Short mmCIF file of C-alpha atoms in Angstrom, two decimals:
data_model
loop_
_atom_site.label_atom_id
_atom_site.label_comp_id
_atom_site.label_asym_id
_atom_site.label_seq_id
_atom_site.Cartn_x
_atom_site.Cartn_y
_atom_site.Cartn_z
CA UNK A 1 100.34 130.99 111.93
CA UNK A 2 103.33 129.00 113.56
CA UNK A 3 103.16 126.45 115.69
CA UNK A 4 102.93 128.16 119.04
CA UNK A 5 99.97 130.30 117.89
CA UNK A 6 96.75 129.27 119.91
CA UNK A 7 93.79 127.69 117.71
CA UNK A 8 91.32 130.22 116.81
CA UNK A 9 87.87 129.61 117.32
CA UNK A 10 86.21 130.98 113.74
CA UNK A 11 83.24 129.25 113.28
CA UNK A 12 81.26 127.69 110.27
CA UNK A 13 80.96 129.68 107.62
CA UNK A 14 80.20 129.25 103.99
CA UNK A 15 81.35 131.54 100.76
CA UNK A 16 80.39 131.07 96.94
CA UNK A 17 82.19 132.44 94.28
CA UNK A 18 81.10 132.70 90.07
CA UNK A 19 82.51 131.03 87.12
CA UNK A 20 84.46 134.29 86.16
CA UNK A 21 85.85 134.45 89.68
CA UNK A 22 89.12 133.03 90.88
CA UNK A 23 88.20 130.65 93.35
CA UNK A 24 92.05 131.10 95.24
CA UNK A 25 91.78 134.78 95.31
CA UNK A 26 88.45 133.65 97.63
CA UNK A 27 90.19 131.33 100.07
CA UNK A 28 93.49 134.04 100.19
CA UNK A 29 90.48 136.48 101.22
CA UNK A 30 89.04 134.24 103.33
CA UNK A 31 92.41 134.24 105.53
CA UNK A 32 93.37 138.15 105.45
CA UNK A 33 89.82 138.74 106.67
CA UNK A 34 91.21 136.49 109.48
CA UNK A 35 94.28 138.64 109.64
CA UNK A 36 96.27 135.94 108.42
CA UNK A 37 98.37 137.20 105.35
CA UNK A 38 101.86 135.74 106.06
CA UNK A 39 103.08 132.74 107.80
CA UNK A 40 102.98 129.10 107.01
CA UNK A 41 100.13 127.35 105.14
CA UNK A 42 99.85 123.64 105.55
CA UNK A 43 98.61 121.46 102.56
CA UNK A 44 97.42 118.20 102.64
CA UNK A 45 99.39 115.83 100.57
CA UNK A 46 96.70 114.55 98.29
CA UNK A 47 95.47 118.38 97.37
CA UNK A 48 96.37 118.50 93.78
CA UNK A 49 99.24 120.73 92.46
CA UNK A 50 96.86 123.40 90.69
CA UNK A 51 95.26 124.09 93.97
CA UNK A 52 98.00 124.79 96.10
CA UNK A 53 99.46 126.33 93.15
CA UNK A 54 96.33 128.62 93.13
CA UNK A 55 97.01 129.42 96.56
CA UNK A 56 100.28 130.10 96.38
CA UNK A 57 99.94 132.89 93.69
CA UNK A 58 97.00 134.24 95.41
CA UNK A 59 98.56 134.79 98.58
CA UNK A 60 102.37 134.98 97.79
CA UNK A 61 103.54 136.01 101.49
CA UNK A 62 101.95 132.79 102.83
CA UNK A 63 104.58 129.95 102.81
CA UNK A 64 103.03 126.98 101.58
CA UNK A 65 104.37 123.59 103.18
CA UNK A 66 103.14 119.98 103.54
CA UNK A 67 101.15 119.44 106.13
CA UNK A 68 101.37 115.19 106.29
CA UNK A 69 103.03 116.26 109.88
CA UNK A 70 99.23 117.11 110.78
CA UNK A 71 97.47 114.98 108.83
CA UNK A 72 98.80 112.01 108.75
CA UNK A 73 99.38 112.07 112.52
CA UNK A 74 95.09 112.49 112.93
CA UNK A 75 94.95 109.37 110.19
CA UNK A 76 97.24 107.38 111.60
CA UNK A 77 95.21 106.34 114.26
CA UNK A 78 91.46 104.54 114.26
CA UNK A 79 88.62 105.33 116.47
CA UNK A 80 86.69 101.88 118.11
CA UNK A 81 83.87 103.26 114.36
CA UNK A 82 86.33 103.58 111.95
CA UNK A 83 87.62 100.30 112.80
CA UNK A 84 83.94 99.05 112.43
CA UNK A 85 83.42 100.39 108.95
CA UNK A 86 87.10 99.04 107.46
CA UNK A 87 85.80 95.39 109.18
CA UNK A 88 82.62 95.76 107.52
CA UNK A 89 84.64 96.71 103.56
CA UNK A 90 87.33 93.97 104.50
CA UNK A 91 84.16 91.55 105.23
CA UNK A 92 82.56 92.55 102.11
CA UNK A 93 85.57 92.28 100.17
CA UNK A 94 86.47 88.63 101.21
CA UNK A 95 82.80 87.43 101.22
CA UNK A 96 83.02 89.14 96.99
CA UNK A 97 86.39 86.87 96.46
CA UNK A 98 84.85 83.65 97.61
CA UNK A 99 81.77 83.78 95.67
CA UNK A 100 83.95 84.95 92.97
CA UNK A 101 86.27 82.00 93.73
CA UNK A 102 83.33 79.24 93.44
CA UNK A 103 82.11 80.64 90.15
CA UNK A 104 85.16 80.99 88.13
CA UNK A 105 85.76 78.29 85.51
CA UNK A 106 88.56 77.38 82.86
CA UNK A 107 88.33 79.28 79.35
CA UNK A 108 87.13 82.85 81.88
CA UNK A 109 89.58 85.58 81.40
CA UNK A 110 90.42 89.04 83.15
CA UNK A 111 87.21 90.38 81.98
CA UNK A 112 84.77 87.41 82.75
CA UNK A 113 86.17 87.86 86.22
CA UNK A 114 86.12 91.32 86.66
CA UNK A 115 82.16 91.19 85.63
CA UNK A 116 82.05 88.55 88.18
CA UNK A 117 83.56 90.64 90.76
CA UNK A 118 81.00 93.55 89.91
CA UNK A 119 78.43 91.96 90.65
CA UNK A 120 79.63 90.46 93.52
CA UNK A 121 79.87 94.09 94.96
CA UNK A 122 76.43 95.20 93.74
CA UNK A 123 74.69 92.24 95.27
CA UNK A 124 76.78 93.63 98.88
CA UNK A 125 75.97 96.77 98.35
CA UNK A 126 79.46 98.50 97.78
CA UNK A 127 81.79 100.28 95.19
CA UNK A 128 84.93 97.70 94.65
CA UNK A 129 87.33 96.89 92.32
CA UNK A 130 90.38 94.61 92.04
CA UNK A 131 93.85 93.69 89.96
CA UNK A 132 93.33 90.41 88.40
CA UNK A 133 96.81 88.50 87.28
CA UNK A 134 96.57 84.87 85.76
CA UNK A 135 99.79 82.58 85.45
CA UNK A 136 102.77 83.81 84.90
CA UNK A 137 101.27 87.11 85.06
CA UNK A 138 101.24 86.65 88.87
CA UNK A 139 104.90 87.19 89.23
CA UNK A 140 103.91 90.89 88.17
CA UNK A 141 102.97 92.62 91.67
CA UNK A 142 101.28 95.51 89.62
CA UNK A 143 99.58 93.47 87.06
CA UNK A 144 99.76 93.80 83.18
CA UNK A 145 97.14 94.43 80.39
CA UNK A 146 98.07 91.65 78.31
CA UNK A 147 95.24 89.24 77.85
CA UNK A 148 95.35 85.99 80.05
CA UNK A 149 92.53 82.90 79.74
CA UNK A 150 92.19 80.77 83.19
CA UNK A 151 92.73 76.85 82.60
CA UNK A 152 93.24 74.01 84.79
CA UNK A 153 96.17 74.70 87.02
CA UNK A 154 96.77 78.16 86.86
CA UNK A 155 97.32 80.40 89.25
CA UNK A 156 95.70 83.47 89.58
CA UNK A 157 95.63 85.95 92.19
CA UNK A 158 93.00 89.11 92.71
CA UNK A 159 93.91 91.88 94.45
CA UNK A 160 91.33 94.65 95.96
CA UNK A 161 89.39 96.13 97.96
CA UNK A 162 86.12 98.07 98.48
CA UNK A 163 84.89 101.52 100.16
CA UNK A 164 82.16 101.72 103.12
CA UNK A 165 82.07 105.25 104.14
CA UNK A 166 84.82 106.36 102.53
CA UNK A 167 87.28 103.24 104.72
CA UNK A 168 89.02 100.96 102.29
CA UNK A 169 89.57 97.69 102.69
CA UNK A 170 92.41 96.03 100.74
CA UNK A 171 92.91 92.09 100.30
CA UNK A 172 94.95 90.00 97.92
CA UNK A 173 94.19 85.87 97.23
CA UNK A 174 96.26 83.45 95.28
CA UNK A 175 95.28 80.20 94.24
CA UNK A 176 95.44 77.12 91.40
CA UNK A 177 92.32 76.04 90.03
CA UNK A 178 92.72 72.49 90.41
CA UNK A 179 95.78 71.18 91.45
CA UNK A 180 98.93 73.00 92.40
CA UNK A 181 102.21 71.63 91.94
CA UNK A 182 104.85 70.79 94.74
CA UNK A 183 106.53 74.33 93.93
CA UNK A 184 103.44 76.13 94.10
CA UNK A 185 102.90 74.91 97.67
CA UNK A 186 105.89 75.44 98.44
CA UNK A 187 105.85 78.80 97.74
CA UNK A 188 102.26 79.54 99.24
CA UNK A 189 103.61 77.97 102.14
CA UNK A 190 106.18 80.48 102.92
CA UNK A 191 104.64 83.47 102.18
CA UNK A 192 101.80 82.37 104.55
CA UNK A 193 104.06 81.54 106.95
CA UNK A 194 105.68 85.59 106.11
CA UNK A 195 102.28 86.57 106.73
CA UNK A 196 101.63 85.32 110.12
CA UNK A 197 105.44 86.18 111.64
CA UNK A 198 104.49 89.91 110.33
CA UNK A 199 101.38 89.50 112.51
CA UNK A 200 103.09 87.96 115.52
CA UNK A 201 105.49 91.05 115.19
CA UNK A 202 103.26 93.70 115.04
CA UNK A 203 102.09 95.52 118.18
CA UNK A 204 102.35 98.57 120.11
CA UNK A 205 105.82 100.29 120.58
CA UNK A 206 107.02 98.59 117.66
CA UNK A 207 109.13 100.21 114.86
CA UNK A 208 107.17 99.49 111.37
CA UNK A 209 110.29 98.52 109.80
CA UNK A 210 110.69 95.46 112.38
CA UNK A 211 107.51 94.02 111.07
CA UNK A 212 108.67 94.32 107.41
CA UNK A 213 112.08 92.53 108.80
CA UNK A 214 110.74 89.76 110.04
CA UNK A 215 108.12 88.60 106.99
CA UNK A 216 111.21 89.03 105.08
CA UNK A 217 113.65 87.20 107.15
CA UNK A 218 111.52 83.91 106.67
CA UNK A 219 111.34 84.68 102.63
CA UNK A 220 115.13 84.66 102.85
CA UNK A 221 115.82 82.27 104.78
CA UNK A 222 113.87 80.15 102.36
CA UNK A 223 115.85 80.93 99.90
CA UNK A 224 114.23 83.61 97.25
CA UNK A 225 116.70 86.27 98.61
CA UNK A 226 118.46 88.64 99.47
CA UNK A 227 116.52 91.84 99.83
CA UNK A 228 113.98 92.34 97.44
CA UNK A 229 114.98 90.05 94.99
CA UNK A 230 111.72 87.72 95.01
CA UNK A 231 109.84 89.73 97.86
CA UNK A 232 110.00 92.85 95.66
CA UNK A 233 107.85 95.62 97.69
CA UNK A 234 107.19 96.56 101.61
CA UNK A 235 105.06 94.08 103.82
CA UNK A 236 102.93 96.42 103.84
CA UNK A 237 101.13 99.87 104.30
CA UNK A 238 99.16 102.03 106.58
CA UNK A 239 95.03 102.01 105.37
CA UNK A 240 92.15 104.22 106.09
CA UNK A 241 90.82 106.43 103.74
CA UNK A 242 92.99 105.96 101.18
CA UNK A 243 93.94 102.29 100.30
CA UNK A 244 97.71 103.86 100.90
CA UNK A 245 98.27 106.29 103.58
CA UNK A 246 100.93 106.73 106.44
CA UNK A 247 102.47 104.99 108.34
CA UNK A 248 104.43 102.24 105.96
CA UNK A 249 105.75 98.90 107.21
CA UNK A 250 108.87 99.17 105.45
CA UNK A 251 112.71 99.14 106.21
CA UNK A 252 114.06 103.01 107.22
CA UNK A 253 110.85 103.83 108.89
CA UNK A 254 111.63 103.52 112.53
CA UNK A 255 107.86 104.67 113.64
CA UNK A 256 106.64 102.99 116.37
CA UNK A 257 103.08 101.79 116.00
CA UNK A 258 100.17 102.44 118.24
CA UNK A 259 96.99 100.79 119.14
CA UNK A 260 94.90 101.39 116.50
CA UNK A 261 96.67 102.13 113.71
CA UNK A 262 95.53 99.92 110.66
CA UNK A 263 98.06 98.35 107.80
CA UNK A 264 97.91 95.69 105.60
CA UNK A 265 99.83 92.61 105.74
CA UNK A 266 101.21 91.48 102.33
CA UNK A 267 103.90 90.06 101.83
CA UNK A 268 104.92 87.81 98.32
CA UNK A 269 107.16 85.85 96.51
CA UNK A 270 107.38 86.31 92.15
CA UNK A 271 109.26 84.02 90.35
CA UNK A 272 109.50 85.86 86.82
CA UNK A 273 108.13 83.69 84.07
CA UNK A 274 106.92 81.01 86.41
CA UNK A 275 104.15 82.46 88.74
CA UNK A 276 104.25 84.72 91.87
CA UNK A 277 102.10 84.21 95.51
CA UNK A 278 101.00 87.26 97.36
CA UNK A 279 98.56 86.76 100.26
CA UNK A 280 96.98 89.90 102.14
CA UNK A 281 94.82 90.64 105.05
CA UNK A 282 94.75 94.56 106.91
CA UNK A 283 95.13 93.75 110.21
CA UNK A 284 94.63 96.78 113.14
CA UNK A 285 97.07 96.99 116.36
CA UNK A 286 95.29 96.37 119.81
CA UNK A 287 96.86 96.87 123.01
CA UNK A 288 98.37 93.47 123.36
CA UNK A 289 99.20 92.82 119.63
CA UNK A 290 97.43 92.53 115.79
CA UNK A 291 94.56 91.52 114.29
CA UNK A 292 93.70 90.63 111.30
CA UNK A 293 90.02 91.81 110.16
CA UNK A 294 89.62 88.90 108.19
CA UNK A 295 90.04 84.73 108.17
CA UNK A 296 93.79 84.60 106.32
CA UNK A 297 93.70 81.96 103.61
CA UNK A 298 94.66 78.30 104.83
CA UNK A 299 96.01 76.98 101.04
CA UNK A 300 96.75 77.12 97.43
CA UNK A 301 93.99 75.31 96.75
CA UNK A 302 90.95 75.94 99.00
CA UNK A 303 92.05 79.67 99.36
CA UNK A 304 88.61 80.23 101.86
CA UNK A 305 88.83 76.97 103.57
#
């Protein structure tokens, strides 16, 4: 098929096939019986290779292409209930980190808080999971394996989400227990402040890269620049049903967004051997601007308020 062609109109139809069958012999039946034997087959970007391998092999005329043009054009945009199911996760998800939040005490470590956050998700009802970074640790956006005990005055910072319906949700907190010091705020301070001027800047007819331009324009400014020197990854990333799916709010892509398309907000500062502050919220676009599905956090130290 090419672009041009009209849609056909083939109906629902189901086909089985045996464990000594080949399964992609089936579906490159399934489309000559449909007089479709060369042409251009679109695959999804998230269909594993051996599939589309498969394919490929079983119906060598058919060129086999990505088909993120399609797909990720349908995603990209929310209906008024998908935007009800990711509030519901992104709900669940911060209602899980404050409970977790009041119950964690010095001596916990990863795995005390982990169990903590497993139940959190049981008692709400959905499948969750989350990155958890303590002290210096935090500078590490993707999080390491080594084995880190919470005391007074260390930062930590979880990093998550949860699935309702197959919608993700996808939220980061950082915070001291106990006191923070004057560089700690400091730092929280301007990220939050990235946070909110990525918010302000997203809206329709935007390009995503402006958004990412102007959270890091304040981290610069502030002095843990250039580039991506402290703030060391994209403001942020489309979200639906996968925790990372197009469109990205990152410099180069000059997409303009739309109401209701759904990213998150994240932007962060790491300080390598010190301690790093990311704070994140998905927000969705509405006609006049952004919203954030959830109540951002107000401080180091009282991260819900």
């Amino acid at each position: 098929m090419t672009r041009h062609d009209p849609v056909p109109h083939w109906g629902s139809e189901i086909r089985v096939w045996q464990e000594d069958q080949d399964p992609y012999w089936l579906v490159a039946q399934i489309l000559r019986d449909r007089g479709i034997s060369t042409g251009t087959l679109g695959m999804e970007e998230r269909v594993t290779f051996v599939f589309s391998s498969g394919v490929a092999q079983a119906a060598p005329a058919l060129k086999i292409v990505s088909a993120t043009p399609v797909t990720a054009g349908c995603r990209m945009v929310k209906s008024q209930h998908e935007l009800e199911l990711m509030k519901i996760a992104n709900q669940a998800t911060w209602n899980v980190y404050r409970a977790v939040h009041e119950a964690i005490q010095p001596g916990m470590t990863q795995r005390d808080v982990s169990a903590l956050l497993a139940a959190g998700y049981a008692k709400v009802g959905f499948r969750g999971d989350a990155l958890i970074e303590v002290g210096e640790y935090t500078a590490l956006p993707h999080g390491s394996v080594a084995p880190q005990t919470i005391q007074d005055g260390t930062p930590i910072l979880i990093d998550g989400g949860c699935k309702v319906e197959g919608y993700e949700s996808d939220i980061t907190r950082t915070w001291v227990l106990g006191k923070a010091t004057d560089k700690q705020k400091q730092v929280f301070e301007i990220v939050q402040r990235a946070q909110k001027t990525a918010l302000a800047a997203a809206k329709p007819g935007v390009a995503c890269e402006q958004v990412d331009a102007a959270a890091r324009k304040v981290i610069t400014d502030a002095g843990f620049g250039p580039g991506y020197k402290y703030f060391t990854h994209r403001v942020g990333h489309g979200i639906g049903l996968d925790g990372h799916e197009w469109p990205y709010l990152v410099h180069g892509n000059s997409q303009p967004m739309a109401s209701g398309m759904t990213f998150s907000d994240e932007p962060g500062v790491y300080i390598r051997g010190e301690f790093g502050v990311r704070l994140e919220d998905d927000m969705h676009i509405t006609a006049e601007g952004a919203e954030l599905f959830t109540t951002p956090s107000p401080s180091i130290e009282q991260p819900f308020g």
